[in-house]
Amino acid sequence: MLTVMTMTMHGMPNNQRRNFGWGWGVSVRGPDHIRRKLPNQDAFTIANGSWGSLVVLCDGMGSCAYAHIGARRACQAIALTTQIHCCAHLQSQQLQPELLLQQCYKQWRRLITPYSVAECRTTCLLALLYKEQLLLCRLGDGLLAVDTTQDVLLPVGEEEKPFANITAALGEHYKFADWRCAVLPAKTVQAVLLASDGIADDIAASSVSAFVHDLTYAHRSLSPQQSRYMLRRQLKKWPVQGHSDDKTLACMYLTQGEL
């Protein structure tokens, strides 16, 4: 079963969504996993509270026996650690990405027990809204895009692969250098979209901006339940011939007042 932590804002009237991130997420098994009767190796989490708002997407490495466990536990570890970290630093105006990610890694190592790291490797994408800042972090592949008031940005870039088939992921050791991080002023951002590589790999570079903007705009006025229903149907009918991977989308809107 896919690990999902939905935030308290789901189902609330639009006029109650103030100064929070809110959004939706959806995930479907790819044709290859359905055919082989394997679990979905993607997972996502959306959460918020007085400490801030968070969206996380993790994609377990297909070569690992318990990749689905690694992805789910990573979402749980990041959600738990982020809340604790933000509450412990409420007086600070600056986020500390390196410390936060190190604590997330340690929590993940605890949560995957009794499975080994080698069996649970997973990539991670996350966006954290904290006070007036938006922290964006990427470990490995997938799409992390920001729809601003001016344009669609990829603040943490694309994954750099020095050798074929090598993807950065949560593994045996924590390396902050493997993460790509950026901090943006929240007031310039309208939405953040995360997508696993089952989707990202099928989008041409020239089409990313239009894909992100059109998708986030089309679902902005819908409830999370409506978005999940519509997107699940679309992902199951993915138009790219020969596609096989799991597909996950997660979106967080940044609301400064009534919609």
mmCIF file of C-alpha atoms in Angstrom:
data_model
loop_
_atom_site.group_PDB
_atom_site.id
_atom_site.type_symbol
_atom_site.label_atom_id
_atom_site.label_comp_id
_atom_site.label_asym_id
_atom_site.label_seq_id
_atom_site.Cartn_x
_atom_site.Cartn_y
_atom_site.Cartn_z
ATOM 1 C CA MET A 1 0.000 0.000 0.000
ATOM 2 C CA LEU A 2 1.330 3.413 -0.992
ATOM 3 C CA THR A 3 2.469 5.595 1.893
ATOM 4 C CA VAL A 4 0.635 8.924 1.827
ATOM 5 C CA MET A 5 0.399 11.500 4.582
ATOM 6 C CA THR A 6 -2.300 13.967 3.585
ATOM 7 C CA MET A 7 -2.284 17.392 5.132
ATOM 8 C CA THR A 8 -5.009 18.838 7.285
ATOM 9 C CA MET A 9 -6.003 21.389 4.636
ATOM 10 C CA HIS A 10 -7.554 18.739 2.372
ATOM 11 C CA GLY A 11 -11.281 19.171 2.064
ATOM 12 C CA MET A 12 -11.317 22.629 3.637
ATOM 13 C CA PRO A 13 -13.143 25.502 1.899
ATOM 14 C CA ASN A 14 -10.963 27.743 -0.246
ATOM 15 C CA ASN A 15 -11.466 30.735 2.017
ATOM 16 C CA GLN A 16 -9.771 28.842 4.859
ATOM 17 C CA ARG A 17 -6.578 28.145 2.929
ATOM 18 C CA ARG A 18 -4.360 30.972 4.122
ATOM 19 C CA ASN A 19 -0.591 31.215 4.335
ATOM 20 C CA PHE A 20 -0.117 27.459 3.864
ATOM 21 C CA GLY A 21 1.058 25.157 1.168
ATOM 22 C CA TRP A 22 -1.712 22.837 0.005
ATOM 23 C CA GLY A 23 -1.960 20.407 -2.822
ATOM 24 C CA TRP A 24 -2.528 16.919 -4.174
ATOM 25 C CA GLY A 25 -0.656 13.780 -5.122
ATOM 26 C CA VAL A 26 -1.351 10.673 -7.167
ATOM 27 C CA SER A 27 0.592 7.499 -7.971
ATOM 28 C CA VAL A 28 -0.052 4.478 -10.211
ATOM 29 C CA ARG A 29 1.842 1.265 -10.814
ATOM 30 C CA GLY A 30 3.572 0.989 -14.158
ATOM 31 C CA PRO A 31 2.625 -1.728 -16.677
ATOM 32 C CA ASP A 32 5.829 -3.649 -15.960
ATOM 33 C CA HIS A 33 5.098 -3.894 -12.230
ATOM 34 C CA ILE A 34 1.490 -4.843 -12.887
ATOM 35 C CA ARG A 35 2.591 -7.598 -15.257
ATOM 36 C CA ARG A 36 5.196 -8.903 -12.798
ATOM 37 C CA LYS A 37 2.858 -8.455 -9.797
ATOM 38 C CA LEU A 38 5.319 -6.139 -8.054
ATOM 39 C CA PRO A 39 4.385 -3.256 -5.715
ATOM 40 C CA ASN A 40 4.515 0.414 -6.624
ATOM 41 C CA GLN A 41 8.072 1.585 -5.888
ATOM 42 C CA ASP A 42 7.080 5.271 -5.763
ATOM 43 C CA ALA A 43 5.749 7.016 -2.663
ATOM 44 C CA PHE A 44 4.746 10.564 -1.749
ATOM 45 C CA THR A 45 3.807 12.579 1.312
ATOM 46 C CA ILE A 46 2.004 15.899 1.713
ATOM 47 C CA ALA A 47 1.794 17.464 5.165
ATOM 48 C CA ASN A 48 1.507 20.802 6.919
ATOM 49 C CA GLY A 49 1.144 22.368 10.328
ATOM 50 C CA SER A 50 2.250 25.354 12.361
ATOM 51 C CA TRP A 51 5.856 24.425 11.499
ATOM 52 C CA GLY A 52 5.320 24.809 7.727
ATOM 53 C CA SER A 53 4.240 22.766 4.696
ATOM 54 C CA LEU A 54 5.933 19.872 2.927
ATOM 55 C CA VAL A 55 5.653 17.747 -0.195
ATOM 56 C CA VAL A 56 7.956 14.749 -0.756
ATOM 57 C CA LEU A 57 8.259 12.237 -3.590
ATOM 58 C CA CYS A 58 10.544 9.194 -3.443
ATOM 59 C CA ASP A 59 11.238 6.644 -6.171
ATOM 60 C CA GLY A 60 12.717 3.343 -5.021
ATOM 61 C CA MET A 61 15.559 1.965 -7.132
ATOM 62 C CA GLY A 62 14.185 -0.817 -9.309
ATOM 63 C CA SER A 63 17.185 -3.076 -8.768
ATOM 64 C CA CYS A 64 16.601 -3.229 -5.003
ATOM 65 C CA ALA A 65 14.485 -5.998 -3.504
ATOM 66 C CA TYR A 66 12.697 -3.681 -1.050
ATOM 67 C CA ALA A 67 12.773 -0.440 -3.026
ATOM 68 C CA HIS A 68 9.120 0.171 -2.188
ATOM 69 C CA ILE A 69 9.934 -0.040 1.529
ATOM 70 C CA GLY A 70 12.865 2.349 1.108
ATOM 71 C CA ALA A 71 10.694 4.918 -0.691
ATOM 72 C CA ARG A 72 7.864 4.756 1.841
ATOM 73 C CA ARG A 73 10.180 4.955 4.811
ATOM 74 C CA ALA A 74 12.024 7.890 3.245
ATOM 75 C CA CYS A 75 8.754 9.825 2.944
ATOM 76 C CA GLN A 76 7.954 9.036 6.571
ATOM 77 C CA ALA A 77 11.455 9.950 7.745
ATOM 78 C CA ILE A 78 11.452 13.301 5.945
ATOM 79 C CA ALA A 79 7.970 14.221 7.209
ATOM 80 C CA LEU A 80 8.794 13.341 10.814
ATOM 81 C CA THR A 81 12.225 14.931 10.811
ATOM 82 C CA THR A 82 11.113 18.108 9.071
ATOM 83 C CA GLN A 83 8.427 18.784 11.645
ATOM 84 C CA ILE A 84 10.829 18.202 14.539
ATOM 85 C CA HIS A 85 13.585 20.269 12.908
ATOM 86 C CA CYS A 86 11.342 23.228 12.082
ATOM 87 C CA CYS A 87 9.741 23.272 15.535
ATOM 88 C CA ALA A 88 13.194 23.206 17.140
ATOM 89 C CA HIS A 89 14.338 26.194 15.063
ATOM 90 C CA LEU A 90 11.250 28.400 15.177
ATOM 91 C CA GLN A 91 13.335 31.384 16.272
ATOM 92 C CA SER A 92 15.679 31.026 13.320
ATOM 93 C CA GLN A 93 14.861 32.823 10.099
ATOM 94 C CA GLN A 94 17.206 30.632 8.053
ATOM 95 C CA LEU A 95 16.819 27.001 7.095
ATOM 96 C CA GLN A 96 19.773 24.650 7.549
ATOM 97 C CA PRO A 97 19.510 22.166 4.656
ATOM 98 C CA GLU A 98 22.650 20.181 5.450
ATOM 99 C CA LEU A 99 21.654 19.529 9.065
ATOM 100 C CA LEU A 100 18.048 18.778 8.121
ATOM 101 C CA LEU A 101 18.960 16.281 5.396
ATOM 102 C CA GLN A 102 21.497 14.554 7.631
ATOM 103 C CA GLN A 103 18.810 14.079 10.290
ATOM 104 C CA CYS A 104 16.392 12.776 7.639
ATOM 105 C CA TYR A 105 18.982 10.227 6.553
ATOM 106 C CA LYS A 106 19.530 8.992 10.107
ATOM 107 C CA GLN A 107 15.787 8.664 10.620
ATOM 108 C CA TRP A 108 15.475 6.740 7.355
ATOM 109 C CA ARG A 109 18.201 4.306 8.444
ATOM 110 C CA ARG A 110 16.248 3.654 11.633
ATOM 111 C CA LEU A 111 12.901 3.215 9.873
ATOM 112 C CA ILE A 112 14.083 0.714 7.244
ATOM 113 C CA THR A 113 15.211 -1.750 9.948
ATOM 114 C CA PRO A 114 15.379 -4.753 9.635
ATOM 115 C CA TYR A 115 15.997 -4.298 5.901
ATOM 116 C CA SER A 116 19.457 -3.381 4.657
ATOM 117 C CA VAL A 117 20.365 -0.133 2.923
ATOM 118 C CA ALA A 118 21.372 -2.063 -0.196
ATOM 119 C CA GLU A 119 17.818 -3.429 -0.446
ATOM 120 C CA CYS A 120 16.076 -0.070 0.087
ATOM 121 C CA ARG A 121 17.842 2.567 -1.999
ATOM 122 C CA THR A 122 15.616 5.415 -3.151
ATOM 123 C CA THR A 123 15.777 8.820 -4.799
ATOM 124 C CA CYS A 124 14.146 11.826 -3.084
ATOM 125 C CA LEU A 125 12.513 15.087 -4.117
ATOM 126 C CA LEU A 126 11.185 17.535 -1.530
ATOM 127 C CA ALA A 127 9.849 21.058 -1.165
ATOM 128 C CA LEU A 128 9.524 22.656 2.286
ATOM 129 C CA LEU A 129 7.665 25.902 2.893
ATOM 130 C CA TYR A 130 9.096 27.458 6.065
ATOM 131 C CA LYS A 131 8.066 30.988 7.013
ATOM 132 C CA GLU A 132 8.815 33.083 3.918
ATOM 133 C CA GLN A 133 11.239 30.578 2.380
ATOM 134 C CA LEU A 134 10.842 27.614 0.069
ATOM 135 C CA LEU A 135 13.541 24.948 0.391
ATOM 136 C CA LEU A 136 13.922 22.621 -2.603
ATOM 137 C CA CYS A 137 16.066 19.472 -2.485
ATOM 138 C CA ARG A 138 16.718 16.730 -5.007
ATOM 139 C CA LEU A 139 18.656 13.489 -4.647
ATOM 140 C CA GLY A 140 18.736 11.507 -7.880
ATOM 141 C CA ASP A 141 16.440 11.724 -10.871
ATOM 142 C CA GLY A 142 12.880 12.915 -11.327
ATOM 143 C CA LEU A 143 11.438 16.378 -11.935
ATOM 144 C CA LEU A 144 11.272 19.202 -9.384
ATOM 145 C CA ALA A 145 9.847 22.321 -11.014
ATOM 146 C CA VAL A 146 8.642 25.653 -9.681
ATOM 147 C CA ASP A 147 5.925 27.716 -11.337
ATOM 148 C CA THR A 148 6.694 31.321 -10.398
ATOM 149 C CA THR A 149 4.889 34.547 -11.131
ATOM 150 C CA GLN A 150 7.217 34.964 -14.122
ATOM 151 C CA ASP A 151 8.230 31.548 -15.458
ATOM 152 C CA VAL A 152 8.739 27.843 -14.760
ATOM 153 C CA LEU A 153 12.100 27.154 -13.121
ATOM 154 C CA LEU A 154 14.182 24.064 -12.366
ATOM 155 C CA PRO A 155 16.090 25.496 -9.366
ATOM 156 C CA VAL A 156 17.928 22.271 -8.544
ATOM 157 C CA GLY A 157 18.691 21.401 -12.157
ATOM 158 C CA GLU A 158 18.954 17.988 -13.719
ATOM 159 C CA GLU A 159 20.760 14.989 -12.311
ATOM 160 C CA GLU A 160 24.382 14.658 -13.331
ATOM 161 C CA LYS A 161 25.364 11.050 -14.087
ATOM 162 C CA PRO A 162 29.125 10.613 -14.431
ATOM 163 C CA PHE A 163 28.720 6.945 -15.322
ATOM 164 C CA ALA A 164 25.958 5.079 -17.095
ATOM 165 C CA ASN A 165 23.144 3.734 -14.908
ATOM 166 C CA ILE A 166 24.458 5.409 -11.748
ATOM 167 C CA THR A 167 21.841 7.448 -9.916
ATOM 168 C CA ALA A 168 22.336 9.318 -6.636
ATOM 169 C CA ALA A 169 20.129 7.859 -3.904
ATOM 170 C CA LEU A 170 19.846 7.290 -0.173
ATOM 171 C CA GLY A 171 22.469 4.649 0.452
ATOM 172 C CA GLU A 172 25.121 3.352 2.794
ATOM 173 C CA HIS A 173 26.513 6.779 3.668
ATOM 174 C CA TYR A 174 25.089 10.287 3.895
ATOM 175 C CA LYS A 175 26.702 12.704 1.428
ATOM 176 C CA PHE A 176 25.351 16.227 1.359
ATOM 177 C CA ALA A 177 27.306 16.767 -1.865
ATOM 178 C CA ASP A 178 24.958 14.287 -3.590
ATOM 179 C CA TRP A 179 21.981 16.569 -2.931
ATOM 180 C CA ARG A 180 21.053 19.574 -5.053
ATOM 181 C CA CYS A 181 19.417 22.311 -2.946
ATOM 182 C CA ALA A 182 18.019 25.786 -3.480
ATOM 183 C CA VAL A 183 16.125 28.300 -1.351
ATOM 184 C CA LEU A 184 13.653 30.686 -2.987
ATOM 185 C CA PRO A 185 11.527 33.502 -1.551
ATOM 186 C CA ALA A 186 8.083 31.962 -1.147
ATOM 187 C CA LYS A 187 6.283 35.081 -2.351
ATOM 188 C CA THR A 188 7.570 34.551 -5.903
ATOM 189 C CA VAL A 189 6.270 30.975 -6.173
ATOM 190 C CA GLN A 190 2.785 29.892 -7.179
ATOM 191 C CA ALA A 191 3.235 26.116 -7.213
ATOM 192 C CA VAL A 192 5.823 23.337 -6.947
ATOM 193 C CA LEU A 193 5.450 20.154 -9.000
ATOM 194 C CA LEU A 194 7.288 16.897 -8.304
ATOM 195 C CA ALA A 195 7.282 13.972 -10.747
ATOM 196 C CA SER A 196 8.983 10.586 -10.660
ATOM 197 C CA ASP A 197 11.153 9.578 -13.597
ATOM 198 C CA GLY A 198 8.332 7.424 -14.991
ATOM 199 C CA ILE A 199 6.863 10.769 -16.037
ATOM 200 C CA ALA A 200 9.911 13.024 -16.199
ATOM 201 C CA ASP A 201 11.797 10.791 -18.638
ATOM 202 C CA ASP A 202 8.923 11.013 -21.139
ATOM 203 C CA ILE A 203 8.736 14.820 -21.249
ATOM 204 C CA ALA A 204 10.915 16.568 -23.800
ATOM 205 C CA ALA A 205 13.079 19.340 -22.347
ATOM 206 C CA SER A 206 11.345 21.872 -24.595
ATOM 207 C CA SER A 207 7.950 20.864 -23.195
ATOM 208 C CA VAL A 208 8.700 20.914 -19.452
ATOM 209 C CA SER A 209 7.628 24.520 -18.847
ATOM 210 C CA ALA A 210 4.314 24.098 -20.631
ATOM 211 C CA PHE A 211 3.666 20.754 -18.938
ATOM 212 C CA VAL A 212 4.279 22.163 -15.445
ATOM 213 C CA HIS A 213 2.365 25.400 -15.931
ATOM 214 C CA ASP A 214 -0.631 23.835 -17.690
ATOM 215 C CA LEU A 215 -0.930 21.026 -15.141
ATOM 216 C CA THR A 216 -0.663 23.183 -12.024
ATOM 217 C CA TYR A 217 -2.981 25.838 -13.457
ATOM 218 C CA ALA A 218 -5.638 23.324 -14.547
ATOM 219 C CA HIS A 219 -5.863 21.759 -11.077
ATOM 220 C CA ARG A 220 -5.486 24.864 -8.927
ATOM 221 C CA SER A 221 -9.232 25.409 -8.530
ATOM 222 C CA LEU A 222 -10.045 21.730 -8.005
ATOM 223 C CA SER A 223 -10.193 19.865 -4.732
ATOM 224 C CA PRO A 224 -7.387 17.367 -4.045
ATOM 225 C CA GLN A 225 -9.922 14.556 -4.420
ATOM 226 C CA GLN A 226 -10.981 15.797 -7.878
ATOM 227 C CA SER A 227 -7.367 16.136 -8.979
ATOM 228 C CA ARG A 228 -6.455 12.640 -7.818
ATOM 229 C CA TYR A 229 -9.446 11.125 -9.616
ATOM 230 C CA MET A 230 -8.721 12.868 -12.905
ATOM 231 C CA LEU A 231 -4.966 12.371 -12.846
ATOM 232 C CA ARG A 232 -5.130 8.697 -11.886
ATOM 233 C CA ARG A 233 -7.174 8.025 -15.020
ATOM 234 C CA GLN A 234 -4.752 10.012 -17.165
ATOM 235 C CA LEU A 235 -1.653 8.309 -15.759
ATOM 236 C CA LYS A 236 -3.133 4.875 -16.359
ATOM 237 C CA LYS A 237 -3.623 5.882 -20.008
ATOM 238 C CA TRP A 238 -0.153 7.407 -20.385
ATOM 239 C CA PRO A 239 0.220 8.217 -24.126
ATOM 240 C CA VAL A 240 3.901 7.300 -24.546
ATOM 241 C CA GLN A 241 4.277 4.028 -26.401
ATOM 242 C CA GLY A 242 6.186 1.339 -24.527
ATOM 243 C CA HIS A 243 6.121 3.104 -21.143
ATOM 244 C CA SER A 244 6.608 0.731 -18.208
ATOM 245 C CA ASP A 245 7.601 2.573 -15.012
ATOM 246 C CA ASP A 246 5.513 3.645 -12.021
ATOM 247 C CA LYS A 247 4.218 7.199 -12.319
ATOM 248 C CA THR A 248 3.785 9.707 -9.496
ATOM 249 C CA LEU A 249 2.886 13.391 -9.368
ATOM 250 C CA ALA A 250 2.743 15.582 -6.275
ATOM 251 C CA CYS A 251 1.967 19.295 -6.234
ATOM 252 C CA MET A 252 2.040 21.991 -3.575
ATOM 253 C CA TYR A 253 0.428 25.381 -4.097
ATOM 254 C CA LEU A 254 1.627 28.374 -2.110
ATOM 255 C CA THR A 255 -1.346 30.403 -0.968
ATOM 256 C CA GLN A 256 -1.035 33.926 0.373
ATOM 257 C CA GLY A 257 -4.749 34.472 0.873
ATOM 258 C CA GLU A 258 -8.066 33.413 -0.603
ATOM 259 C CA LEU A 259 -7.958 31.636 -3.965
#
